[in-house]
mmCIF file of C-alpha atoms and ligand atoms in Angstrom:
data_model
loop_
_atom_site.group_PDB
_atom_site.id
_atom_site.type_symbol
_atom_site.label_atom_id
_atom_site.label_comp_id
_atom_site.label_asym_id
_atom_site.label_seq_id
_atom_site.Cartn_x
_atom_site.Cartn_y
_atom_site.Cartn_z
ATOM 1 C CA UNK S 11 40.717 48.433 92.343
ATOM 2 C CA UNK S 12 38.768 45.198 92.444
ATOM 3 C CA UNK S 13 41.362 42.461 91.459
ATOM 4 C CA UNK S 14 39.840 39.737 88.461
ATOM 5 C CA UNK S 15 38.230 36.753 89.438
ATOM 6 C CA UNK S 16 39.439 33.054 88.475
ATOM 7 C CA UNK S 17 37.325 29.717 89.046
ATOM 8 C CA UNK S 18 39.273 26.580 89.982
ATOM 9 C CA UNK S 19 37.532 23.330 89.671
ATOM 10 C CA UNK S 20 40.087 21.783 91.982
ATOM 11 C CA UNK S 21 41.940 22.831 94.814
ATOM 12 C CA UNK S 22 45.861 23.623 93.728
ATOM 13 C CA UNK S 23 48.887 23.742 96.600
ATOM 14 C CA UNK S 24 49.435 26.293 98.693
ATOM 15 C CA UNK S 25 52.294 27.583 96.861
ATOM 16 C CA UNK S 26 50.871 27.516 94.106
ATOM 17 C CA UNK S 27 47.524 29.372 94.850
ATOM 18 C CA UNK S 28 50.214 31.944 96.700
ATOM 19 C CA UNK S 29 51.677 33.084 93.116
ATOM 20 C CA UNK S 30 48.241 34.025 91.768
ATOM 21 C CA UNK S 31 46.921 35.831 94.933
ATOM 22 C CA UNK S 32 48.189 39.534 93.748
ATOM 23 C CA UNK S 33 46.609 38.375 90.328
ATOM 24 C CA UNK S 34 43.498 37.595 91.260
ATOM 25 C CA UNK S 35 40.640 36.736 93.511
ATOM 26 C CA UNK S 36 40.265 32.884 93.730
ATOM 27 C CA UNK S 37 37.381 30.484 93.785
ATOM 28 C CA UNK S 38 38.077 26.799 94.535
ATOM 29 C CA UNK S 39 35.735 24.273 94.290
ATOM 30 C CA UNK S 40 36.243 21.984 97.171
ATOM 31 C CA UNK S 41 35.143 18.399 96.279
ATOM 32 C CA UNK S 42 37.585 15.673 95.133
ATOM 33 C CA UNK S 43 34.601 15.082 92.028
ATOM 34 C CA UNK S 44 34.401 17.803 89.669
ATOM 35 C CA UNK S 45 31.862 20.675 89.569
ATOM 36 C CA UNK S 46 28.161 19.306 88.176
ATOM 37 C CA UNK S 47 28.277 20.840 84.761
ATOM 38 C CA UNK S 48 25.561 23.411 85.698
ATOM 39 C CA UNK S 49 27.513 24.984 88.613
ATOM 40 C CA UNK S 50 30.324 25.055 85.940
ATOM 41 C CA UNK S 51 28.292 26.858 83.392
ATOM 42 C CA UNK S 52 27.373 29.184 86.721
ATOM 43 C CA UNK S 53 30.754 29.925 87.933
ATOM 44 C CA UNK S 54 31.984 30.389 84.460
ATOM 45 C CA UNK S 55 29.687 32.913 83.362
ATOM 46 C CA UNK S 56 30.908 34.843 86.605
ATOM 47 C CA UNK S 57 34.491 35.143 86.226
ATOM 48 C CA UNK S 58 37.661 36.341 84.156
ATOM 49 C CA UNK S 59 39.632 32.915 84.011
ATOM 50 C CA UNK S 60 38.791 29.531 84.773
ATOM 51 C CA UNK S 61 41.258 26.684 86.183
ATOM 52 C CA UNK S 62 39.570 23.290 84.432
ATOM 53 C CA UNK S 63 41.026 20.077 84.486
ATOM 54 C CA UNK S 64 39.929 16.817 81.882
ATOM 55 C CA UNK S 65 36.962 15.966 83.382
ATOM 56 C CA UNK S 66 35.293 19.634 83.188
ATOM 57 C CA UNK S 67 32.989 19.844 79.866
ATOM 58 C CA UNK S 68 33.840 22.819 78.663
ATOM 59 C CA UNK S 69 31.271 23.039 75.161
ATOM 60 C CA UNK S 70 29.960 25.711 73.080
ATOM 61 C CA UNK S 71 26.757 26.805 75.472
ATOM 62 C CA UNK S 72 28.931 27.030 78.512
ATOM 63 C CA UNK S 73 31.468 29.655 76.432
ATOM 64 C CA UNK S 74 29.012 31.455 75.152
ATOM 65 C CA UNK S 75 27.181 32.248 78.275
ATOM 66 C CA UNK S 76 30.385 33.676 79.589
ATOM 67 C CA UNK S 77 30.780 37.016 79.587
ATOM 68 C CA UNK S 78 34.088 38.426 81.003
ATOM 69 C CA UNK S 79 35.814 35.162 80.649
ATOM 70 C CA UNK S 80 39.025 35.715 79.319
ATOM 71 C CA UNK S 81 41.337 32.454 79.589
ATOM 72 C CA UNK S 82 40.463 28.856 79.969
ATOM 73 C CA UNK S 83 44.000 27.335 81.574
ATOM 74 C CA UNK S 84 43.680 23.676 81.603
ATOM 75 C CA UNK S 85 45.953 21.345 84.171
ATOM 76 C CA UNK S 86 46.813 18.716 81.308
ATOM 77 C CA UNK S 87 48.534 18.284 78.055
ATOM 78 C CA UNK S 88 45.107 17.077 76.479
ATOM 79 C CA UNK S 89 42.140 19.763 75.732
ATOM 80 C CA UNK S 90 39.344 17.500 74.188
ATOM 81 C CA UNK S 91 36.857 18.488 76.943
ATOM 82 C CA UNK S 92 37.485 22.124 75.228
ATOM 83 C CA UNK S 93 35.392 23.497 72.614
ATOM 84 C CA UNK S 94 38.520 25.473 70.929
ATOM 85 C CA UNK S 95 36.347 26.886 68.196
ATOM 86 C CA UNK S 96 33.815 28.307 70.532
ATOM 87 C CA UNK S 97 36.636 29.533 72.591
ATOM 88 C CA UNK S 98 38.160 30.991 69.038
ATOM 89 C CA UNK S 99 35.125 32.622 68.355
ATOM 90 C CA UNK S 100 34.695 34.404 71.805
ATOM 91 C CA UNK S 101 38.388 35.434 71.704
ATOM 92 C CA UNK S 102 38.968 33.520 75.072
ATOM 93 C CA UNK S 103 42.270 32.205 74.961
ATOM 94 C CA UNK S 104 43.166 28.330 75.864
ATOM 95 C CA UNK S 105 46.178 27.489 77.888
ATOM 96 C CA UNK S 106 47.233 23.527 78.586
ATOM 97 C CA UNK S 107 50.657 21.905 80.347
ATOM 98 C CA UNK S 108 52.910 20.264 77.488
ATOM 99 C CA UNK S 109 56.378 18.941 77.932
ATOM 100 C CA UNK S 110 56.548 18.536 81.731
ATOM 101 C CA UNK S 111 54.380 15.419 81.973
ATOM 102 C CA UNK S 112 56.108 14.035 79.303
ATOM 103 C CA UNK S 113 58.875 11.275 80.676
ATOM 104 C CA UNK S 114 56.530 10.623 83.897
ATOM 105 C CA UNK S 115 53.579 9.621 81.354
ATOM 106 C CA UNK S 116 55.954 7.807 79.490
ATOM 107 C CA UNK S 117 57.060 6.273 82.867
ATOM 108 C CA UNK S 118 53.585 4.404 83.280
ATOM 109 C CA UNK S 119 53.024 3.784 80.092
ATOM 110 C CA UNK S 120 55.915 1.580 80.523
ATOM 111 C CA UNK S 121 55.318 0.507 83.746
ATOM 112 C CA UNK S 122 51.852 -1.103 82.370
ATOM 113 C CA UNK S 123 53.502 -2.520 79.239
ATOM 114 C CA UNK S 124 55.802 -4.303 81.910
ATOM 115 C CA UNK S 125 52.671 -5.253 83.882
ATOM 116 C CA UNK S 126 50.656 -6.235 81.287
ATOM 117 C CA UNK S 127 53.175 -8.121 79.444
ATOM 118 C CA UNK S 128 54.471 -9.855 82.949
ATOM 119 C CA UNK S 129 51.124 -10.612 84.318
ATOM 120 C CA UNK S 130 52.532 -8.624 87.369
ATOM 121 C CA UNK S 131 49.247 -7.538 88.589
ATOM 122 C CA UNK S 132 47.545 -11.033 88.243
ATOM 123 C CA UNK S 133 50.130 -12.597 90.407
ATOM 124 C CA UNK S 134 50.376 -10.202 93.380
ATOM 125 C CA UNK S 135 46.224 -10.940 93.346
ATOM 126 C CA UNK S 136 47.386 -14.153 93.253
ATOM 127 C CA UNK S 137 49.638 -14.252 96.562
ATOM 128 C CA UNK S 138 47.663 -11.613 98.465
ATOM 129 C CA UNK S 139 44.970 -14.306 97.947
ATOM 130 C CA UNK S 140 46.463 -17.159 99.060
ATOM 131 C CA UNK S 141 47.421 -18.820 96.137
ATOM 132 C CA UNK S 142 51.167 -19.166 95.753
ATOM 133 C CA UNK S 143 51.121 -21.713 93.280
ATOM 134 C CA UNK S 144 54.560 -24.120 93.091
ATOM 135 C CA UNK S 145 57.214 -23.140 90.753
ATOM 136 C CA UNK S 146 56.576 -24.402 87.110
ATOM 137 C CA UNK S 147 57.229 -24.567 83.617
ATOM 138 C CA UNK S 148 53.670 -22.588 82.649
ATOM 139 C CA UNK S 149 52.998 -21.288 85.699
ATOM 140 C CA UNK S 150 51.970 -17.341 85.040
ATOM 141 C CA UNK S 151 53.897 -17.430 81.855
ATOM 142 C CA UNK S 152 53.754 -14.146 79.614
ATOM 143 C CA UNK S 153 55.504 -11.968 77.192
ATOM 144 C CA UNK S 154 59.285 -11.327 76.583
ATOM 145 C CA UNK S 155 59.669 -7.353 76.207
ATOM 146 C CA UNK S 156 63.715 -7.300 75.258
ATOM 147 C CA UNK S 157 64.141 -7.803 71.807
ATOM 148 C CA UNK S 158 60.562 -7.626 70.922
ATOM 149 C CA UNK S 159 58.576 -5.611 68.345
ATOM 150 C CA UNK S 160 57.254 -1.992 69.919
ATOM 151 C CA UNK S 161 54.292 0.374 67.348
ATOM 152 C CA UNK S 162 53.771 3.648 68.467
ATOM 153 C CA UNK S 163 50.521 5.269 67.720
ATOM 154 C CA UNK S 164 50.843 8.583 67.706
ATOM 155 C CA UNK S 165 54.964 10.119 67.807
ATOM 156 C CA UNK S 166 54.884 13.617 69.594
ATOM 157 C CA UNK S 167 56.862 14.150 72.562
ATOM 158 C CA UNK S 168 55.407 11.676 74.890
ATOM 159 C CA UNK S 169 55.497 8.932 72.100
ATOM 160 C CA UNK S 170 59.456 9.325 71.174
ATOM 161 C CA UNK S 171 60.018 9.054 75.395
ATOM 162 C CA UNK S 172 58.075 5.948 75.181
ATOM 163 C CA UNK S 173 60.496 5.037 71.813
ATOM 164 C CA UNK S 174 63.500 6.304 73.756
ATOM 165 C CA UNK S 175 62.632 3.507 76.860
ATOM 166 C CA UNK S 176 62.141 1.096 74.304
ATOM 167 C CA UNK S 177 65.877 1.460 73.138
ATOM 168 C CA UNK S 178 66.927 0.145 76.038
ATOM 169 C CA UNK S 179 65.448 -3.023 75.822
ATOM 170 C CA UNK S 180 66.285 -3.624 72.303
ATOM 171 C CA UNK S 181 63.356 -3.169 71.022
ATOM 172 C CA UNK S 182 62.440 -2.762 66.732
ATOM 173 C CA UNK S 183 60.588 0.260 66.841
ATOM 174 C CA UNK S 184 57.829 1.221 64.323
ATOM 175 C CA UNK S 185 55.258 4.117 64.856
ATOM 176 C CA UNK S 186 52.434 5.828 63.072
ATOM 177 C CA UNK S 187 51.669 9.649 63.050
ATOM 178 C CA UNK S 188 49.758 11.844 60.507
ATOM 179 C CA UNK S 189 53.101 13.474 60.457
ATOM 180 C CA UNK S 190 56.107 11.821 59.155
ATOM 181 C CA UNK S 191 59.167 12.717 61.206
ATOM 182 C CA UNK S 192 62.468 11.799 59.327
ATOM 183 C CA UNK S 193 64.901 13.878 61.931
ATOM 184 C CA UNK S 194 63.054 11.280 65.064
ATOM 185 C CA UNK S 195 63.234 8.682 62.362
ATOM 186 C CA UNK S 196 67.647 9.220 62.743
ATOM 187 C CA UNK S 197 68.019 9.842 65.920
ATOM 188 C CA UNK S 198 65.577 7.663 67.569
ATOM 189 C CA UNK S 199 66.186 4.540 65.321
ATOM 190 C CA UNK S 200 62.294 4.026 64.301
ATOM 191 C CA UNK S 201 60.574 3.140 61.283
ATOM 192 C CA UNK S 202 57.574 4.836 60.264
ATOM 193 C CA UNK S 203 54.653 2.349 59.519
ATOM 194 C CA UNK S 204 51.221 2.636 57.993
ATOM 195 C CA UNK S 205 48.966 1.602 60.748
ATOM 196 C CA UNK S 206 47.813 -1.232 59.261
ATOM 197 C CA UNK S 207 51.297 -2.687 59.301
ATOM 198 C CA UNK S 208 51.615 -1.584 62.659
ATOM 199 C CA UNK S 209 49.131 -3.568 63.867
ATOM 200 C CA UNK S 210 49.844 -6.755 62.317
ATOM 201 C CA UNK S 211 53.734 -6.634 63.182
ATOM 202 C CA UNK S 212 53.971 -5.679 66.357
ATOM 203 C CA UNK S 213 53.770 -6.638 69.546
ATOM 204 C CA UNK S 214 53.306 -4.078 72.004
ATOM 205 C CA UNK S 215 51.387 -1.463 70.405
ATOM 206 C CA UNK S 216 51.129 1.774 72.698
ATOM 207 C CA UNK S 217 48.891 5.497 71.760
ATOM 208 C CA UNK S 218 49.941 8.515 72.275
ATOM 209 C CA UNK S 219 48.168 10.469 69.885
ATOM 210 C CA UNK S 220 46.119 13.745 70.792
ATOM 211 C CA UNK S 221 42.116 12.523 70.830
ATOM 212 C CA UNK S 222 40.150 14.600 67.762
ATOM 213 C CA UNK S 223 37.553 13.189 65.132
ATOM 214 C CA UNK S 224 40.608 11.301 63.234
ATOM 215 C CA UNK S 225 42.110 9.147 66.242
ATOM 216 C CA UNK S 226 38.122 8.704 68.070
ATOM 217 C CA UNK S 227 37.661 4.987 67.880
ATOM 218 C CA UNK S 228 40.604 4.431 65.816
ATOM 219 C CA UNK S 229 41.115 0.806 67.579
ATOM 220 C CA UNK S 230 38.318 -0.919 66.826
ATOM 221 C CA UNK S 231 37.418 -4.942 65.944
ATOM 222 C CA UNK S 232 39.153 -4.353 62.324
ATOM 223 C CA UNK S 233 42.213 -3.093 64.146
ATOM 224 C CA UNK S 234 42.210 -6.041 66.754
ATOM 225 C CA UNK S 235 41.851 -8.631 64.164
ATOM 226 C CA UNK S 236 44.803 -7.646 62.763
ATOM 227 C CA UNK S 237 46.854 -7.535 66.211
ATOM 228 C CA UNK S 238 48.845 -10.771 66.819
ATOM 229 C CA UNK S 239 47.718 -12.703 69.329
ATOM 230 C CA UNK S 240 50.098 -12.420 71.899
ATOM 231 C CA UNK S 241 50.339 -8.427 71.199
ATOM 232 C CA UNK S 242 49.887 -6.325 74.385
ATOM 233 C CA UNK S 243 47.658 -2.860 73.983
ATOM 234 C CA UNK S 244 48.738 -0.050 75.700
ATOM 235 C CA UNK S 245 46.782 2.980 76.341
ATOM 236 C CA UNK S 246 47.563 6.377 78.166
ATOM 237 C CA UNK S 247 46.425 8.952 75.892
ATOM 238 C CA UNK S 248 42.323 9.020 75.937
ATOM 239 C CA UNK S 249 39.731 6.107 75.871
ATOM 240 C CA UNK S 250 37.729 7.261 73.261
ATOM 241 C CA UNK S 251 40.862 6.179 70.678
ATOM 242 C CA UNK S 252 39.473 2.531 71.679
ATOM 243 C CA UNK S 253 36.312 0.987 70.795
ATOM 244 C CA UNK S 254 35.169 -0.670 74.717
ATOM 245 C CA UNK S 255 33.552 -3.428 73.492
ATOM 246 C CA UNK S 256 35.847 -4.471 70.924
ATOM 247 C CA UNK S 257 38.637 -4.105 73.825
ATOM 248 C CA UNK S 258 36.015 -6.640 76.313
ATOM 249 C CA UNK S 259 36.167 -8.794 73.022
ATOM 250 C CA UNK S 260 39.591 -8.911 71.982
ATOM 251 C CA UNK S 261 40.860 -9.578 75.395
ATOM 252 C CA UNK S 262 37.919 -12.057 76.295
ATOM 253 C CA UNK S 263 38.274 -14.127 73.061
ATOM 254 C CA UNK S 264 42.020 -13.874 73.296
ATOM 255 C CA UNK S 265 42.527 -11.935 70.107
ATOM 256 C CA UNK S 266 45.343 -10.167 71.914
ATOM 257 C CA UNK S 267 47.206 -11.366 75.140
ATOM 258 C CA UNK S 268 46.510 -8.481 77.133
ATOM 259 C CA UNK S 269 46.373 -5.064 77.551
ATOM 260 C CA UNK S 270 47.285 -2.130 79.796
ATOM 261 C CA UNK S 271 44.856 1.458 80.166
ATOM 262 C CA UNK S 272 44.977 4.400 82.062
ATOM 263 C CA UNK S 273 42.266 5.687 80.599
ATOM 264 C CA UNK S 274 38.984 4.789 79.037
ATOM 265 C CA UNK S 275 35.692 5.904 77.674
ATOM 266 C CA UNK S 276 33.485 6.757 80.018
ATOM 267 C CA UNK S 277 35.404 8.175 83.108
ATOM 268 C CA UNK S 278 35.190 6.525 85.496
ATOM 269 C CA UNK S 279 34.564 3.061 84.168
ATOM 270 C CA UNK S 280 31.233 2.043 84.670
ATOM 271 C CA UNK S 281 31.392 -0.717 87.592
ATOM 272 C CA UNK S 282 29.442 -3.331 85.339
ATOM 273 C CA UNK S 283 32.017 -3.337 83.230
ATOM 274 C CA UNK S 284 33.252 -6.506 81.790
ATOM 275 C CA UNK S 285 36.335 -5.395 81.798
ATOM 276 C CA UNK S 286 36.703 -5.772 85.337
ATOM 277 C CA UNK S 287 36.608 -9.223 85.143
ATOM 278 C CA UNK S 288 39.257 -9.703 83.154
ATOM 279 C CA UNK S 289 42.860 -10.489 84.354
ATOM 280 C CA UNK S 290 44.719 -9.825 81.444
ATOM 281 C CA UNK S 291 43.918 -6.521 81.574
ATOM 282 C CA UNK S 292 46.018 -3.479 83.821
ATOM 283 C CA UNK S 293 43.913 -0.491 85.309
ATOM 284 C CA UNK S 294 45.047 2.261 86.575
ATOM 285 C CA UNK S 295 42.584 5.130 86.453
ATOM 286 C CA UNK S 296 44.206 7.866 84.785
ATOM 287 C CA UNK S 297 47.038 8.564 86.712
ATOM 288 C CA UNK S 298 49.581 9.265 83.722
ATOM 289 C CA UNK S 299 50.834 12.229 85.044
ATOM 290 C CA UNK S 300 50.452 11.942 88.561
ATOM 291 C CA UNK S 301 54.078 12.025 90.275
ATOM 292 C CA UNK S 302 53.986 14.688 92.857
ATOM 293 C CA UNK S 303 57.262 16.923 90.840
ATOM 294 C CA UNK S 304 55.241 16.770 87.401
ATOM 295 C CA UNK S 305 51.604 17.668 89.066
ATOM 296 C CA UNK S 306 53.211 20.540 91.000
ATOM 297 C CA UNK S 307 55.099 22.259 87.624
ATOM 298 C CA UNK S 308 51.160 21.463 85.669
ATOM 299 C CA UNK S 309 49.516 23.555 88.619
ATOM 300 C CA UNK S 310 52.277 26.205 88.295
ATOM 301 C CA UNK S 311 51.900 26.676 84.007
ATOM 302 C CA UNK S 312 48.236 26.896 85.082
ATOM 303 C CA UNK S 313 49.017 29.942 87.173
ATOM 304 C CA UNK S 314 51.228 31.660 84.260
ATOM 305 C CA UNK S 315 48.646 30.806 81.836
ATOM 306 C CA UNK S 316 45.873 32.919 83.976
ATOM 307 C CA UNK S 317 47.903 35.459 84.817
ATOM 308 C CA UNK S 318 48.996 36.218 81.358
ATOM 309 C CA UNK S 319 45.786 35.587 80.032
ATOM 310 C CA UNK S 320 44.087 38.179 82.591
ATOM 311 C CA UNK S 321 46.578 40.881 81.684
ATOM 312 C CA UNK S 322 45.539 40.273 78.206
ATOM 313 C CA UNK S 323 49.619 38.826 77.570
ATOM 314 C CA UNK S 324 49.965 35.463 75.151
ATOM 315 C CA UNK S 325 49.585 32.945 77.099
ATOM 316 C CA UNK S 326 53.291 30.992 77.966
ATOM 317 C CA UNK S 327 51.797 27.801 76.726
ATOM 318 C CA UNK S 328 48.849 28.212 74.816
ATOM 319 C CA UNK S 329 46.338 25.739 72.511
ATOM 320 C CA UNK S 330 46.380 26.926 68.717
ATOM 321 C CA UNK S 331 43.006 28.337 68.142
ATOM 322 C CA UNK S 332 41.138 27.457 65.009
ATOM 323 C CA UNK S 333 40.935 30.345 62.962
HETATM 324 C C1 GLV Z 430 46.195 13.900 80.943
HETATM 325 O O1 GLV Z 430 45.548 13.012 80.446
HETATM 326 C C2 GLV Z 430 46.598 15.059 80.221
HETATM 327 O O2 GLV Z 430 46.102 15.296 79.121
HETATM 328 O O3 GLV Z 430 47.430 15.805 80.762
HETATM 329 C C1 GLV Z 431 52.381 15.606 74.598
HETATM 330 O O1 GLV Z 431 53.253 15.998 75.394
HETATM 331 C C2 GLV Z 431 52.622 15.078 73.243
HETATM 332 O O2 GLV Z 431 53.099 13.949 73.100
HETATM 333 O O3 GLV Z 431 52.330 15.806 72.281
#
């Protein structure tokens, strides 16, 4: 019996790759940059499951030209890359990697609002450049965090650990969802806020919100022009939520103080952009979930998703499926 065939577009550990071996026969990509869409759209149409992470387009043409493929697992919490109706449609089932990266994302998204809000990365450029300027009353001066105002955009699980930090400074916590969430509202101490409001009062506003055709470009030049001007931006969930330009702007014209991404639309960010240039803005690029625990227990659900998904099981963690 010939044993199913799975497409990675990364390479996974060893120990990883060992658990689906009596599952199936394995194809890894071996570049660090992900498969040209056309070798995807090859590969795919080839095999039974396919390993994809964020930056693999998986659209309507490449499902459709698939023809045994029965489960896309994806190595992230996030599945905007996917096509979930076209999946739907083909009765491929969609697998992703909730709850584990959940407090290590929340980790960086508060290690840039420190950043950001400290200047921390503007000063160690600063020394490593020579320029250890004298103690004084201005000198690198930027937000207080404790006691300040914190707006969540966006309050599933990775948004209340980014509330539950907060608590610890003493922070007033407001947030915005689609979904009202009176139980979080209790035990979390937060205040739900129309977004408008959430804007204008707070200031450290952070997203966490999944990206669909409601949150794409939700941040905009309306939305900064209502941001205080010492508010900090935060962003860790996806860079389409954020207009570019109207980030360049903001932070350029000082409409906000600064602002800390992980992430940003397009990956990776072009190298003419402005944004470079600015320091009162915090890169990282999109490293969220990267601590070595969380991305080994991502690569495992992977696994279970495929192997499930090949023996025609649910999937452990699946995507909902339009219907
Ligand atoms: C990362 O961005 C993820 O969605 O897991
Ligand atoms: C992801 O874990 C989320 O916040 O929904």
């Amino acid at each position: 019996m010939t044993l199913p065939t799975v497409f990675l577009t990364r390479a996974l550990p060893s120990e990883v790759l060992a658990k689906l071996q009596p599952y199936a026969q394995a194809e890894i990509w071996p570049e660090e940059t992900p498969p040209p869409y056309e070798t995807l759209c090859q590969k795919a149409a080839q095999v039974d499951a396919i390993i994809t992470m964020l930056c693999d387009r998986i659209d309507a043409p490449l499902i459709q030209s698939c023809k045994n493929l029965k489960v896309i697992s994806q190595m992230a919490v996030g599945y905007d890359n996917i096509d979930l109706q076209a999946a739907a449609q083909h009765h491929i089932a969609v697998g992703n990697t909730p709850g584990v990266l959940t407090e290590t994302t929340a980790d960086l998204a508060w290690g840039l609002l420190m950043a950001a809000a400290r200047r921390i990365v503007e000063a160690d450029n600063e020394v490593r450049n020579g320029i250890w300027r004298p103690w004084g009353p201005d000198v690198l001066t930027g937000q207080d965090i404790y006691g300040a105002t914190l707006g969540i955009i966006g309050f599933g699980r990775i948004g209340q650990a980014m509330a539950r930090r907060a608590r610890g400074f003493d922070m007033r916590i407001l947030y915005y969802d689609i979904q009202r969430n009176p139980t979080a509202e209790q035990t979390l101490g937060v205040l739900f806020t129309p977004l408008e409001d959430l804007l204008k009062q707070s200031d450290f506003i952070s997203i966490h919100a999944y990206l669909n055709q409601q949150t794409y470009r939700m941040i905009g030049r309306p939305q900064f022009e209502c941001m205080k001007p010492t508010a900090v931006l935060i962003n860790t969930a996806r860079g389409a939520m954020v207009d570019p330009d109207a980030l360049a702007w903001a932070l350029q014209e000082g409409r906000i103080a600064a602002a800390g991404i992980d992430v940003f639309d397009p990956e990776p960010m072009p190298a003419n952009s402005p944004l470079l240039a600015m320091r009162n803005l915090v890169i990282t690029p999109h490293i969220a979930s990267a601590s070595k625990q969380t991305r080994l227990r991502m690569a495992f659900m992977t696994i279970e998703n495929v192997i499930a998904g090949l023996q025609g099981l649910p999937l452990p963690y699946p995507v909902p499926l339009p219907t």
